[in-house]
Coordinates of C-alpha atoms in Angstrom, one line a residue:
Chain A
X1 CA -34.0 -44.5 64.3
X2 CA -34.7 -46.7 61.4
X3 CA -32.9 -46.3 58.1
X4 CA -36.3 -46.7 56.4
X5 CA -37.4 -43.2 57.3
X6 CA -35.9 -41.3 54.4
X7 CA -37.4 -43.7 52.0
X8 CA -40.7 -43.4 53.8
X9 CA -40.8 -39.6 53.4
X10 CA -39.6 -39.8 49.8
X11 CA -42.3 -42.3 49.0
X12 CA -45.4 -40.0 48.5
X13 CA -43.7 -37.9 45.8
X14 CA -42.1 -41.0 44.3
X15 CA -45.4 -42.8 44.0
X16 CA -47.2 -39.7 42.7
X17 CA -44.6 -39.3 40.0
X18 CA -44.8 -42.9 39.0
X19 CA -48.5 -43.0 38.8
X20 CA -49.1 -39.7 37.2
X21 CA -46.0 -39.0 35.1
X22 CA -44.2 -42.3 34.3
X23 CA -47.1 -44.6 33.8
X24 CA -49.1 -42.1 31.7
X25 CA -46.0 -41.5 29.6
X26 CA -45.3 -45.2 29.1
X27 CA -48.9 -46.0 28.4
X28 CA -49.0 -43.3 25.7
X29 CA -45.7 -44.3 24.1
X30 CA -45.7 -48.1 24.4
X31 CA -48.4 -48.5 21.7
X32 CA -46.1 -46.8 19.2
X33 CA -43.7 -49.7 19.5
X34 CA -46.0 -52.6 20.3
X35 CA -49.1 -53.4 18.3
X36 CA -49.3 -57.2 18.6
X37 CA -45.6 -57.4 17.8
X38 CA -42.7 -55.1 18.3
X39 CA -41.8 -52.6 15.6
X40 CA -40.6 -49.1 15.0
X41 CA -42.7 -48.7 12.0
X42 CA -44.7 -45.8 13.5
X43 CA -41.4 -43.8 13.5
X44 CA -40.1 -44.8 10.2
X45 CA -43.4 -44.0 8.5
X46 CA -43.6 -40.7 10.4
X47 CA -40.3 -39.6 9.1
X48 CA -41.1 -40.8 5.5
X49 CA -43.8 -38.1 5.3
X50 CA -42.2 -34.9 4.0
X51 CA -44.9 -32.8 5.8
X52 CA -43.9 -34.3 9.2
X53 CA -40.2 -33.9 8.4
X54 CA -40.8 -30.3 7.4
X55 CA -42.3 -29.6 10.8
X56 CA -39.5 -31.4 12.6
X57 CA -36.9 -29.4 10.7
X58 CA -38.7 -26.1 11.2
X59 CA -38.8 -26.7 14.9
X60 CA -35.1 -27.4 15.1
X61 CA -34.3 -24.4 12.8
X62 CA -36.5 -22.0 14.7
X63 CA -34.9 -23.2 18.0
X64 CA -31.4 -22.7 16.7
X65 CA -32.1 -19.2 15.3
X66 CA -33.8 -18.1 18.5
X67 CA -30.9 -19.5 20.6
X68 CA -28.3 -17.8 18.5
X69 CA -30.1 -14.4 18.5
X70 CA -30.7 -14.6 22.3
X71 CA -27.0 -15.1 22.8
X72 CA -26.1 -12.1 20.6
X73 CA -28.6 -9.9 22.4
X74 CA -28.2 -11.4 25.9
X75 CA -24.5 -11.7 26.4
X76 CA -23.7 -7.9 26.1
X77 CA -26.9 -7.0 28.1
X78 CA -26.0 -9.4 30.9
X79 CA -22.4 -8.0 30.9
X80 CA -23.8 -4.5 31.2
X81 CA -26.1 -5.5 34.1
X82 CA -23.3 -7.3 35.9
X83 CA -21.1 -4.2 35.6
X84 CA -23.6 -1.8 37.2
X85 CA -23.8 -0.8 40.9
X86 CA -25.7 -3.2 43.1
X87 CA -28.7 -0.8 43.3
X88 CA -29.0 -0.5 39.5
X89 CA -28.4 -4.2 39.1
X90 CA -31.3 -5.0 41.4
X91 CA -33.6 -2.7 39.4
X92 CA -32.4 -4.0 36.0
X93 CA -32.8 -7.6 37.2
X94 CA -36.4 -6.8 38.3
X95 CA -37.0 -5.3 34.8
X96 CA -35.7 -8.5 33.2
X97 CA -37.8 -10.7 35.6
X98 CA -41.0 -8.8 34.9
X99 CA -41.5 -10.0 31.3
X100 CA -40.3 -13.4 32.3
X101 CA -43.1 -13.7 34.9
X102 CA -45.7 -12.2 32.5
X103 CA -48.0 -14.8 31.0
X104 CA -46.8 -16.2 27.6
X105 CA -50.3 -15.5 26.2
X106 CA -49.9 -11.8 27.0
X107 CA -46.4 -11.8 25.5
X108 CA -47.6 -13.4 22.3
X109 CA -50.6 -11.1 22.2
X110 CA -48.2 -8.1 22.4
X111 CA -46.6 -9.3 19.1
X112 CA -50.0 -9.8 17.5
X113 CA -50.5 -6.1 18.2
X114 CA -47.1 -5.2 16.7
X115 CA -47.0 -7.6 13.7
X116 CA -50.6 -7.7 12.5
X117 CA -51.9 -6.3 9.2
X118 CA -53.1 -3.2 11.1
X119 CA -50.3 -3.6 13.6
X120 CA -48.0 -1.0 14.9
X121 CA -45.1 -1.9 12.7
X122 CA -47.1 -1.9 9.4
X123 CA -48.8 1.4 10.3
X124 CA -45.6 3.0 11.2
X125 CA -43.9 1.9 8.0
X126 CA -46.8 3.0 5.8
X127 CA -47.1 6.3 7.5
X128 CA -43.6 7.2 6.7
X129 CA -44.1 5.9 3.1
X130 CA -41.8 2.9 3.4
X131 CA -44.4 0.5 2.2
X132 CA -47.7 0.9 0.3
X133 CA -49.3 -2.4 1.4
X134 CA -49.1 -4.0 4.8
X135 CA -46.4 -6.7 5.0
X136 CA -47.5 -10.2 6.0
X137 CA -45.5 -10.3 9.2
X138 CA -47.9 -12.3 11.4
X139 CA -48.5 -16.0 11.0
X140 CA -45.0 -16.6 9.6
X141 CA -41.9 -18.4 10.8
X142 CA -40.5 -14.9 11.4
X143 CA -43.2 -14.1 13.9
X144 CA -42.6 -17.4 15.8
X145 CA -38.9 -16.6 15.9
X146 CA -39.4 -13.0 17.2
X147 CA -42.1 -14.1 19.7
X148 CA -39.8 -16.9 21.0
X149 CA -36.8 -14.6 21.4
X150 CA -39.1 -12.3 23.3
X151 CA -40.2 -15.2 25.5
X152 CA -36.7 -16.6 26.3
X153 CA -34.3 -13.7 26.2
X154 CA -34.9 -12.8 29.9
X155 CA -34.1 -16.4 31.0
X156 CA -30.7 -16.2 29.2
X157 CA -29.9 -12.7 30.6
X158 CA -30.8 -13.8 34.2
X159 CA -28.7 -17.0 33.9
X160 CA -25.7 -15.0 32.6
X161 CA -25.8 -12.2 35.1
X162 CA -25.4 -14.7 37.8
X163 CA -22.4 -16.2 36.1
X164 CA -20.8 -12.8 35.2
X165 CA -21.2 -11.4 38.7
X166 CA -18.9 -14.1 39.9
X167 CA -16.1 -13.1 37.6
X168 CA -13.6 -11.2 39.6
X169 CA -13.5 -7.6 38.2
X170 CA -9.8 -7.4 39.0
X171 CA -9.2 -9.9 36.2
X172 CA -10.6 -7.3 33.8
X173 CA -8.6 -4.5 35.3
X174 CA -5.4 -6.6 35.1
X175 CA -6.1 -7.3 31.4
X176 CA -6.6 -3.6 30.8
X177 CA -3.5 -2.6 32.7
X178 CA -1.6 -5.0 30.6
X179 CA -2.7 -3.1 27.5
X180 CA -5.9 -4.8 26.3
X181 CA -8.7 -2.6 25.0
X182 CA -12.0 -3.1 26.7
X183 CA -13.5 -5.0 23.8
X184 CA -10.4 -7.2 23.6
X185 CA -10.5 -7.8 27.4
X186 CA -14.1 -8.7 27.1
X187 CA -13.5 -11.2 24.2
X188 CA -10.3 -12.7 25.7
X189 CA -11.2 -12.7 29.4
X190 CA -14.9 -12.3 30.2
X191 CA -16.4 -14.3 27.3
X192 CA -14.3 -17.5 27.9
X193 CA -15.2 -17.4 31.6
X194 CA -18.9 -17.0 30.8
X195 CA -19.1 -19.9 28.4
X196 CA -20.4 -22.4 30.9
X197 CA -23.2 -19.9 31.7
X198 CA -23.9 -19.3 28.0
X199 CA -24.2 -23.0 27.6
X200 CA -26.6 -23.4 30.5
X201 CA -28.7 -20.5 29.2
X202 CA -28.6 -21.8 25.6
X203 CA -30.0 -25.2 26.7
X204 CA -32.9 -23.4 28.5
X205 CA -33.6 -21.2 25.4
X206 CA -33.3 -24.1 22.9
X207 CA -35.4 -26.6 24.8
X208 CA -37.9 -23.8 25.7
X209 CA -38.4 -22.8 22.1
X210 CA -38.5 -26.5 21.0
X211 CA -41.3 -27.2 23.4
X212 CA -43.2 -23.9 23.6
X213 CA -46.8 -24.2 22.7
X214 CA -48.5 -20.8 23.1
X215 CA -46.2 -18.7 20.9
X216 CA -46.3 -20.9 17.8
X217 CA -50.0 -21.5 18.3
X218 CA -50.8 -17.8 18.4
X219 CA -48.1 -16.3 16.1
X220 CA -47.5 -19.2 13.7
X221 CA -50.9 -20.0 12.3
X222 CA -51.7 -23.4 10.8
X223 CA -49.2 -23.2 8.0
X224 CA -46.2 -22.8 10.3
X225 CA -46.7 -25.6 12.8
X226 CA -44.0 -26.6 15.3
X227 CA -43.8 -30.0 17.0
X228 CA -45.8 -29.0 20.1
X229 CA -48.7 -27.4 18.1
X230 CA -48.6 -30.4 15.8
X231 CA -48.9 -32.8 18.7
X232 CA -51.8 -30.8 20.1
X233 CA -53.5 -30.8 16.7
X234 CA -53.1 -34.5 16.2
X235 CA -54.3 -35.4 19.7
X236 CA -57.2 -33.0 20.1
X237 CA -58.4 -31.9 16.6
X238 CA -57.6 -34.9 14.4
X239 CA -57.9 -37.6 17.1
X240 CA -54.7 -39.2 15.7
X241 CA -53.3 -40.5 18.9
X242 CA -50.7 -42.7 17.2
X243 CA -49.0 -39.7 15.6
X244 CA -49.4 -37.6 18.7
X245 CA -47.6 -40.2 20.7
X246 CA -44.8 -40.5 18.1
X247 CA -44.4 -36.7 18.3
X248 CA -44.3 -36.9 22.1
X249 CA -41.4 -39.3 22.1
X250 CA -39.6 -37.4 19.4
X251 CA -39.9 -34.2 21.5
X252 CA -38.6 -36.0 24.7
X253 CA -35.6 -37.6 22.8
X254 CA -34.7 -34.3 21.1
X255 CA -34.8 -32.4 24.4
X256 CA -32.6 -35.0 26.1
X257 CA -30.2 -35.2 23.2
X258 CA -29.8 -31.4 23.2
X259 CA -29.1 -31.4 26.9
X260 CA -26.7 -34.2 26.6
X261 CA -24.7 -32.6 23.7
X262 CA -24.5 -29.2 25.4
X263 CA -23.4 -30.9 28.7
X264 CA -20.7 -32.7 26.9
X265 CA -19.5 -29.4 25.3
X266 CA -19.6 -27.7 28.7
X267 CA -17.6 -30.5 30.3
X268 CA -15.0 -30.4 27.6
X269 CA -14.6 -26.6 28.0
X270 CA -14.3 -26.9 31.8
X271 CA -11.6 -29.5 31.4
X272 CA -9.7 -27.3 29.0
X273 CA -10.0 -24.5 31.5
X274 CA -8.4 -26.6 34.2
X275 CA -5.5 -27.6 31.9
X276 CA -4.9 -23.9 31.1
X277 CA -4.9 -22.9 34.7
Chain B
X1 CA -16.4 -0.9 36.3
X2 CA -16.3 1.9 33.8
X3 CA -19.3 2.6 31.7
X4 CA -19.1 2.2 28.0
X5 CA -21.4 4.2 25.8
X6 CA -21.8 1.6 23.1
X7 CA -22.7 -1.1 25.6
X8 CA -25.2 1.1 27.4
X9 CA -26.9 1.9 24.2
X10 CA -27.1 -1.8 23.3
X11 CA -28.5 -2.8 26.7
X12 CA -30.9 0.2 26.4
X13 CA -32.2 -1.1 23.1
X14 CA -32.6 -4.6 24.5
X15 CA -34.7 -3.3 27.4
X16 CA -36.7 -1.2 24.9
X17 CA -37.3 -4.5 23.0
X18 CA -38.5 -6.1 26.2
X19 CA -40.8 -3.3 27.3
X20 CA -42.2 -1.5 24.3
X21 CA -44.6 -4.4 23.4
X22 CA -46.0 -4.5 26.9
X23 CA -46.3 -0.7 27.0
X24 CA -48.3 -0.8 23.8
X25 CA -50.7 -3.4 25.3
X26 CA -51.1 -1.1 28.3
X27 CA -51.9 1.9 26.1
X28 CA -54.4 0.1 23.9
X29 CA -56.3 -1.0 26.9
X30 CA -57.5 2.6 27.3
X31 CA -58.5 3.3 23.7
X32 CA -62.2 4.0 22.9
X33 CA -62.4 2.1 19.6
X34 CA -63.8 -1.3 19.7
X35 CA -60.9 -2.7 17.8
X36 CA -57.3 -2.4 19.0
X37 CA -55.7 0.7 17.7
X38 CA -52.4 2.3 18.3
X39 CA -52.1 5.2 18.9
X40 CA -55.4 5.3 20.6
X41 CA -58.2 7.7 20.2
X42 CA -60.0 8.9 23.4
X43 CA -59.6 7.5 26.8
X44 CA -61.8 5.0 28.6
X45 CA -62.0 2.5 31.4
X46 CA -64.8 0.6 29.8
X47 CA -62.6 -2.4 28.7
X48 CA -61.7 -3.0 32.3
X49 CA -65.3 -3.0 33.3
X50 CA -65.9 -5.4 30.4
X51 CA -63.3 -7.8 31.9
X52 CA -65.3 -8.0 35.1
X53 CA -68.6 -8.5 33.2
X54 CA -67.2 -11.5 31.3
X55 CA -68.3 -14.4 33.4
X56 CA -65.9 -16.9 31.7
X57 CA -62.9 -14.7 32.7
X58 CA -64.1 -14.5 36.3
X59 CA -64.8 -18.2 36.5
X60 CA -61.5 -19.2 35.0
X61 CA -59.6 -16.8 37.1
X62 CA -61.2 -18.4 40.2
X63 CA -60.4 -21.9 38.9
X64 CA -56.8 -20.9 38.1
X65 CA -56.4 -19.5 41.6
X66 CA -57.8 -22.7 43.2
X67 CA -55.8 -25.1 41.0
X68 CA -52.5 -23.2 41.4
X69 CA -52.9 -22.8 45.2
X70 CA -53.9 -26.5 45.7
X71 CA -51.3 -27.8 43.4
X72 CA -48.5 -25.7 44.9
X73 CA -49.5 -26.6 48.5
X74 CA -49.6 -30.3 47.5
X75 CA -46.1 -29.9 46.0
X76 CA -44.9 -28.2 49.2
X77 CA -46.3 -31.0 51.4
X78 CA -44.7 -33.7 49.2
X79 CA -41.7 -31.8 48.1
X80 CA -40.2 -30.4 51.3
X81 CA -39.8 -33.8 53.1
X82 CA -38.5 -35.3 49.8
X83 CA -35.9 -32.5 49.5
X84 CA -35.0 -33.0 53.1
X85 CA -34.5 -36.8 52.7
X86 CA -32.4 -36.2 49.6
X87 CA -30.0 -33.7 51.2
X88 CA -29.8 -35.1 54.8
X89 CA -29.8 -38.8 54.4
X90 CA -27.6 -41.3 52.7
X91 CA -30.4 -42.4 50.3
X92 CA -29.3 -45.0 47.8
X93 CA -29.4 -43.8 44.2
X94 CA -29.8 -40.2 45.4
X95 CA -28.9 -38.5 42.2
X96 CA -31.1 -40.8 40.2
X97 CA -34.1 -40.1 42.6
X98 CA -33.4 -36.4 42.5
X99 CA -33.4 -36.4 38.7
X100 CA -36.6 -38.3 38.7
X101 CA -38.2 -35.6 41.0
X102 CA -36.9 -32.9 38.6
X103 CA -37.9 -34.7 35.5
X104 CA -41.3 -32.9 35.0
X105 CA -39.2 -29.9 33.9
X106 CA -37.4 -32.0 31.2
X107 CA -40.5 -33.6 29.8
X108 CA -42.1 -31.0 27.5
X109 CA -45.3 -29.5 28.9
X110 CA -47.4 -30.6 25.9
X111 CA -46.3 -34.2 26.5
X112 CA -47.1 -34.1 30.2
X113 CA -50.6 -32.6 29.3
X114 CA -51.2 -35.1 26.5
X115 CA -50.2 -38.2 28.5
X116 CA -52.3 -37.1 31.5
X117 CA -55.2 -36.4 29.3
X118 CA -55.0 -39.7 27.5
X119 CA -54.3 -42.0 30.4
X120 CA -55.9 -40.3 33.4
X121 CA -58.9 -38.6 31.8
X122 CA -59.8 -40.8 28.9
X123 CA -58.7 -44.2 30.2
X124 CA -59.2 -44.0 33.9
X125 CA -62.1 -41.6 33.6
X126 CA -60.7 -39.3 36.3
X127 CA -62.6 -35.9 36.3
X128 CA -60.8 -33.1 34.4
X129 CA -60.4 -31.0 37.6
X130 CA -58.3 -33.7 39.2
X131 CA -56.3 -34.2 36.0
X132 CA -55.6 -30.5 35.9
X133 CA -54.6 -30.5 39.6
X134 CA -52.2 -33.4 39.1
X135 CA -50.7 -31.7 36.0
X136 CA -50.1 -28.5 37.9
X137 CA -48.7 -30.5 40.9
X138 CA -46.2 -32.2 38.5
X139 CA -44.9 -28.9 37.1
X140 CA -44.7 -27.3 40.6
X141 CA -42.8 -30.0 42.3
X142 CA -39.4 -29.4 40.7
X143 CA -39.4 -25.8 41.9
X144 CA -39.9 -26.9 45.5
X145 CA -37.3 -29.7 45.2
X146 CA -34.7 -27.3 43.6
X147 CA -35.1 -24.2 45.7
X148 CA -35.7 -25.9 49.1
X149 CA -33.1 -28.5 48.4
X150 CA -30.4 -25.9 47.7
X151 CA -31.2 -24.0 50.9
X152 CA -31.1 -27.2 52.9
X153 CA -27.7 -27.9 51.5
X154 CA -26.5 -24.6 52.8
X155 CA -28.1 -25.0 56.2
X156 CA -25.7 -26.0 59.0
X157 CA -26.6 -29.6 59.9
X158 CA -25.1 -29.3 63.4
X159 CA -28.0 -27.1 64.7
X160 CA -30.3 -30.0 64.0
X161 CA -27.9 -32.5 65.7
X162 CA -27.8 -30.2 68.8
X163 CA -31.5 -30.4 69.1
X164 CA -31.4 -34.2 68.9
X165 CA -28.7 -34.5 71.6
X166 CA -30.8 -32.2 73.8
X167 CA -33.5 -34.8 73.6
X168 CA -35.7 -33.4 70.8
X169 CA -37.4 -36.0 68.5
X170 CA -36.4 -36.0 64.9
X171 CA -39.8 -34.8 63.9
X172 CA -39.8 -32.0 66.5
X173 CA -36.3 -30.9 65.4
X174 CA -37.4 -30.8 61.8
X175 CA -40.5 -28.7 62.5
X176 CA -39.1 -26.4 65.1
X177 CA -35.5 -26.0 63.9
X178 CA -35.1 -26.9 60.2
X179 CA -38.4 -25.5 58.9
X180 CA -38.2 -22.0 60.4
X181 CA -34.6 -21.7 59.1
X182 CA -35.6 -22.4 55.5
X183 CA -38.9 -20.5 55.7
X184 CA -37.7 -17.9 53.2
X185 CA -36.8 -20.4 50.6
X186 CA -40.1 -22.2 51.2
X187 CA -41.8 -19.0 50.5
X188 CA -39.6 -18.3 47.4
X189 CA -40.3 -21.8 46.0
X190 CA -44.0 -21.4 46.7
X191 CA -44.1 -18.1 44.8
X192 CA -42.1 -19.4 41.9
X193 CA -44.2 -22.6 41.6
X194 CA -47.4 -20.6 42.0
X195 CA -46.6 -18.1 39.3
X196 CA -45.5 -20.9 37.0
X197 CA -48.6 -22.9 37.6
X198 CA -50.8 -19.9 37.2
X199 CA -49.2 -19.0 33.9
X200 CA -49.1 -22.5 32.5
X201 CA -50.7 -23.2 29.1
X202 CA -49.4 -26.4 27.6
X203 CA -50.5 -28.7 30.4
X204 CA -53.8 -26.9 31.1
X205 CA -54.7 -26.8 27.4
X206 CA -55.2 -30.5 27.2
X207 CA -57.0 -30.8 30.5
X208 CA -59.6 -28.2 30.0
X209 CA -63.2 -28.7 29.0
X210 CA -66.7 -27.2 29.5
X211 CA -66.6 -25.2 32.7
X212 CA -63.0 -26.3 33.4
X213 CA -60.6 -23.8 31.9
X214 CA -57.8 -21.9 33.5
X215 CA -57.5 -18.1 32.9
X216 CA -54.6 -18.4 30.4
X217 CA -56.4 -21.1 28.5
X218 CA -59.6 -19.0 28.4
X219 CA -57.6 -16.0 27.3
X220 CA -55.8 -17.9 24.6
X221 CA -59.0 -19.3 23.2
X222 CA -60.6 -15.9 23.3
X223 CA -57.7 -14.3 21.4
X224 CA -58.0 -16.9 18.6
X225 CA -61.5 -15.6 17.8
X226 CA -61.6 -12.0 19.1
X227 CA -59.2 -9.1 18.7
X228 CA -60.4 -6.3 21.0
X229 CA -59.1 -4.1 23.8
X230 CA -60.8 -6.4 26.5
X231 CA -57.7 -8.6 26.0
X232 CA -55.4 -5.6 26.5
X233 CA -57.3 -4.7 29.7
X234 CA -57.2 -8.2 31.1
X235 CA -53.4 -8.3 30.2
X236 CA -52.9 -5.1 32.1
X237 CA -54.7 -6.5 35.2
X238 CA -52.6 -9.7 35.0
X239 CA -49.4 -7.6 34.7
X240 CA -50.5 -5.6 37.8
X241 CA -50.9 -8.9 39.6
X242 CA -47.3 -9.9 38.6
X243 CA -46.0 -6.5 39.9
X244 CA -47.7 -7.0 43.2
X245 CA -46.3 -10.6 43.5
X246 CA -42.8 -9.3 42.6
X247 CA -43.2 -6.5 45.2
X248 CA -44.2 -9.1 47.9
X249 CA -41.2 -11.3 47.0
X250 CA -38.9 -8.3 47.1
X251 CA -40.2 -7.2 50.5
X252 CA -40.0 -10.6 52.1
X253 CA -36.7 -12.0 50.9
X254 CA -35.4 -10.0 47.9
X255 CA -35.9 -10.9 44.2
X256 CA -32.3 -11.7 43.8
X257 CA -32.7 -14.8 46.0
X258 CA -35.5 -16.2 44.0
X259 CA -33.7 -16.4 40.7

C-alpha cells in the first residue's frame, strides 16, 4: 500500500479549504497592505479615527463584561449540575442545551420582548409604580451585554460540567472531613481544579461575544455598533470594502491573540499544579 | 454530594434566566392582539396560520433545509476520510493540517461570509446559492473532523488490522469495519453540524439576495421592520423543531455524548 493514500484522502478537504477559505481571505486582506506599494497605512488611519477606536474598545469591553458575568453565573450552576444524581444531571444538561441549540435570532428576539419600550420589564416596573416613564433599555450597550450573556452562558456551563464531573468527589469529602466548610472546600479544592475548564469556557464566551453578529445587530441599534456589525455595515451598506477588510483582519488577530493569551495562562496554571502535586 | 440550599436557589435562578424569555415568546404567540403583548389577551392560533401563509418564510425554510443538508453531507463525505487519515496515518505536519481543518471555527463567521461574498460571488461571479452552500460547508466541516476524529482515536485499531490480515482490502475494512463502529459519532457530528448550519446567521447574511435567503436571515430581516406575534409563532415552531432533534439525538445515542 502506497504512503500517498492518506494524502490523497486528505486532499479534497484541503483543496476546498484553500480555494474557499484561504484564498478568499487573502484576497480580501492583501489589498489592505498592498496598493502599488506595501504599507500599513490602512490600519494606522483606521485607528486614528476615534469613532473606529470607540467601536473596537466597545467590542472588547462588552466581551470582557460578558465573560466575567458568565463565569460568575456559570461556575456555581455547573457545580450544582455536576453534584446532582445522573438522572437529574441529564435533565439539567438537556435544559442547558436547549437554549444553546435555539436560533440566536429567536434568543435576541426574546430580549426585544423583555427590554423594549412596551416590553415586559418596563410594564412590570411601571405597574408596581417603580418608574413613571419607560426606561430606554433596548438599543443600548446594556442590552447587547445581557443578550450576549444569554447567548453564551449555556456554552460555559456545559464546558464546566464536563470538567467538574471528573473531579473526584472524595477530594471534597476529604476536605470536609478535615474541617473545611463547604464553601471553603469549594474555593480551595473544586475551584482550582476547575480553572482549566473555566479558561476553555471563557475563551469560547469571549471570542463568541467578540464575533457575534445577530445580537448586536438586533439589540444594539446603530449607535452601539460592535466590530462584526461594523464590518457588515461597511461591506454591504456603505460599500467601503477597504475598511471592511481592515476590520476583518483586526477581528481575526484579536481572536487569535485572546486564544493565545488564555492558552498561555492555562499552561502556566497546569505547570504550577504539577509542581504542587 | 449533599445539597446546599443557597446553591440550589442560585442554580434555579440561572435556569429561570435561561427559560423565562423563551416562555414569554411562547405565550405571546397565542395572543389575539396584532402587536406583541404580555400578558396576552385572548387565545388564538391565527399567528401560526399566518406563518404558513407567509411565502417568504416557507421558501426560506425549504432553502435552509436544502443548504444545511447538502452542506453537512458534503462535510461528511470530505470530513470522515480526512479525520481517518489524520488519526490513523503518520501524516507529516498532522497537527498543522488538523488545525487548518478546524480553522473555520476560529475565523469569525462575518469574516468567512464577507470574504466568500467578495471573492467568490463578486469577483468570480459564482451564483449566490453555491456561495451559500460553500459557506455552510466550511462551518460544518470542523464539527465532523472533531467529533468523528475523537471517536476514531478511541476505536481499537487492531480490529481493522485483523480484517487486513484476513485478506480484506483497506477500503473494504474501512467501510465494513471502521464506519459501522463509528456510526453513532457520525450521526452525532451530522446532527451538530446540521443544527449549526441551520441556525447560522453571520455567513448566510452576506450570501443572501433576492430569492436566496435562509430562514434565520429572513426572520432577522423581518424582525428589523415588524414586531408582531407571527415572529413569536415562528419561533415556537423552530423551538419545537429543536426539541424533536434533541429527542432524536437522545434516543439514538444520548445527548451527553454529543456535547
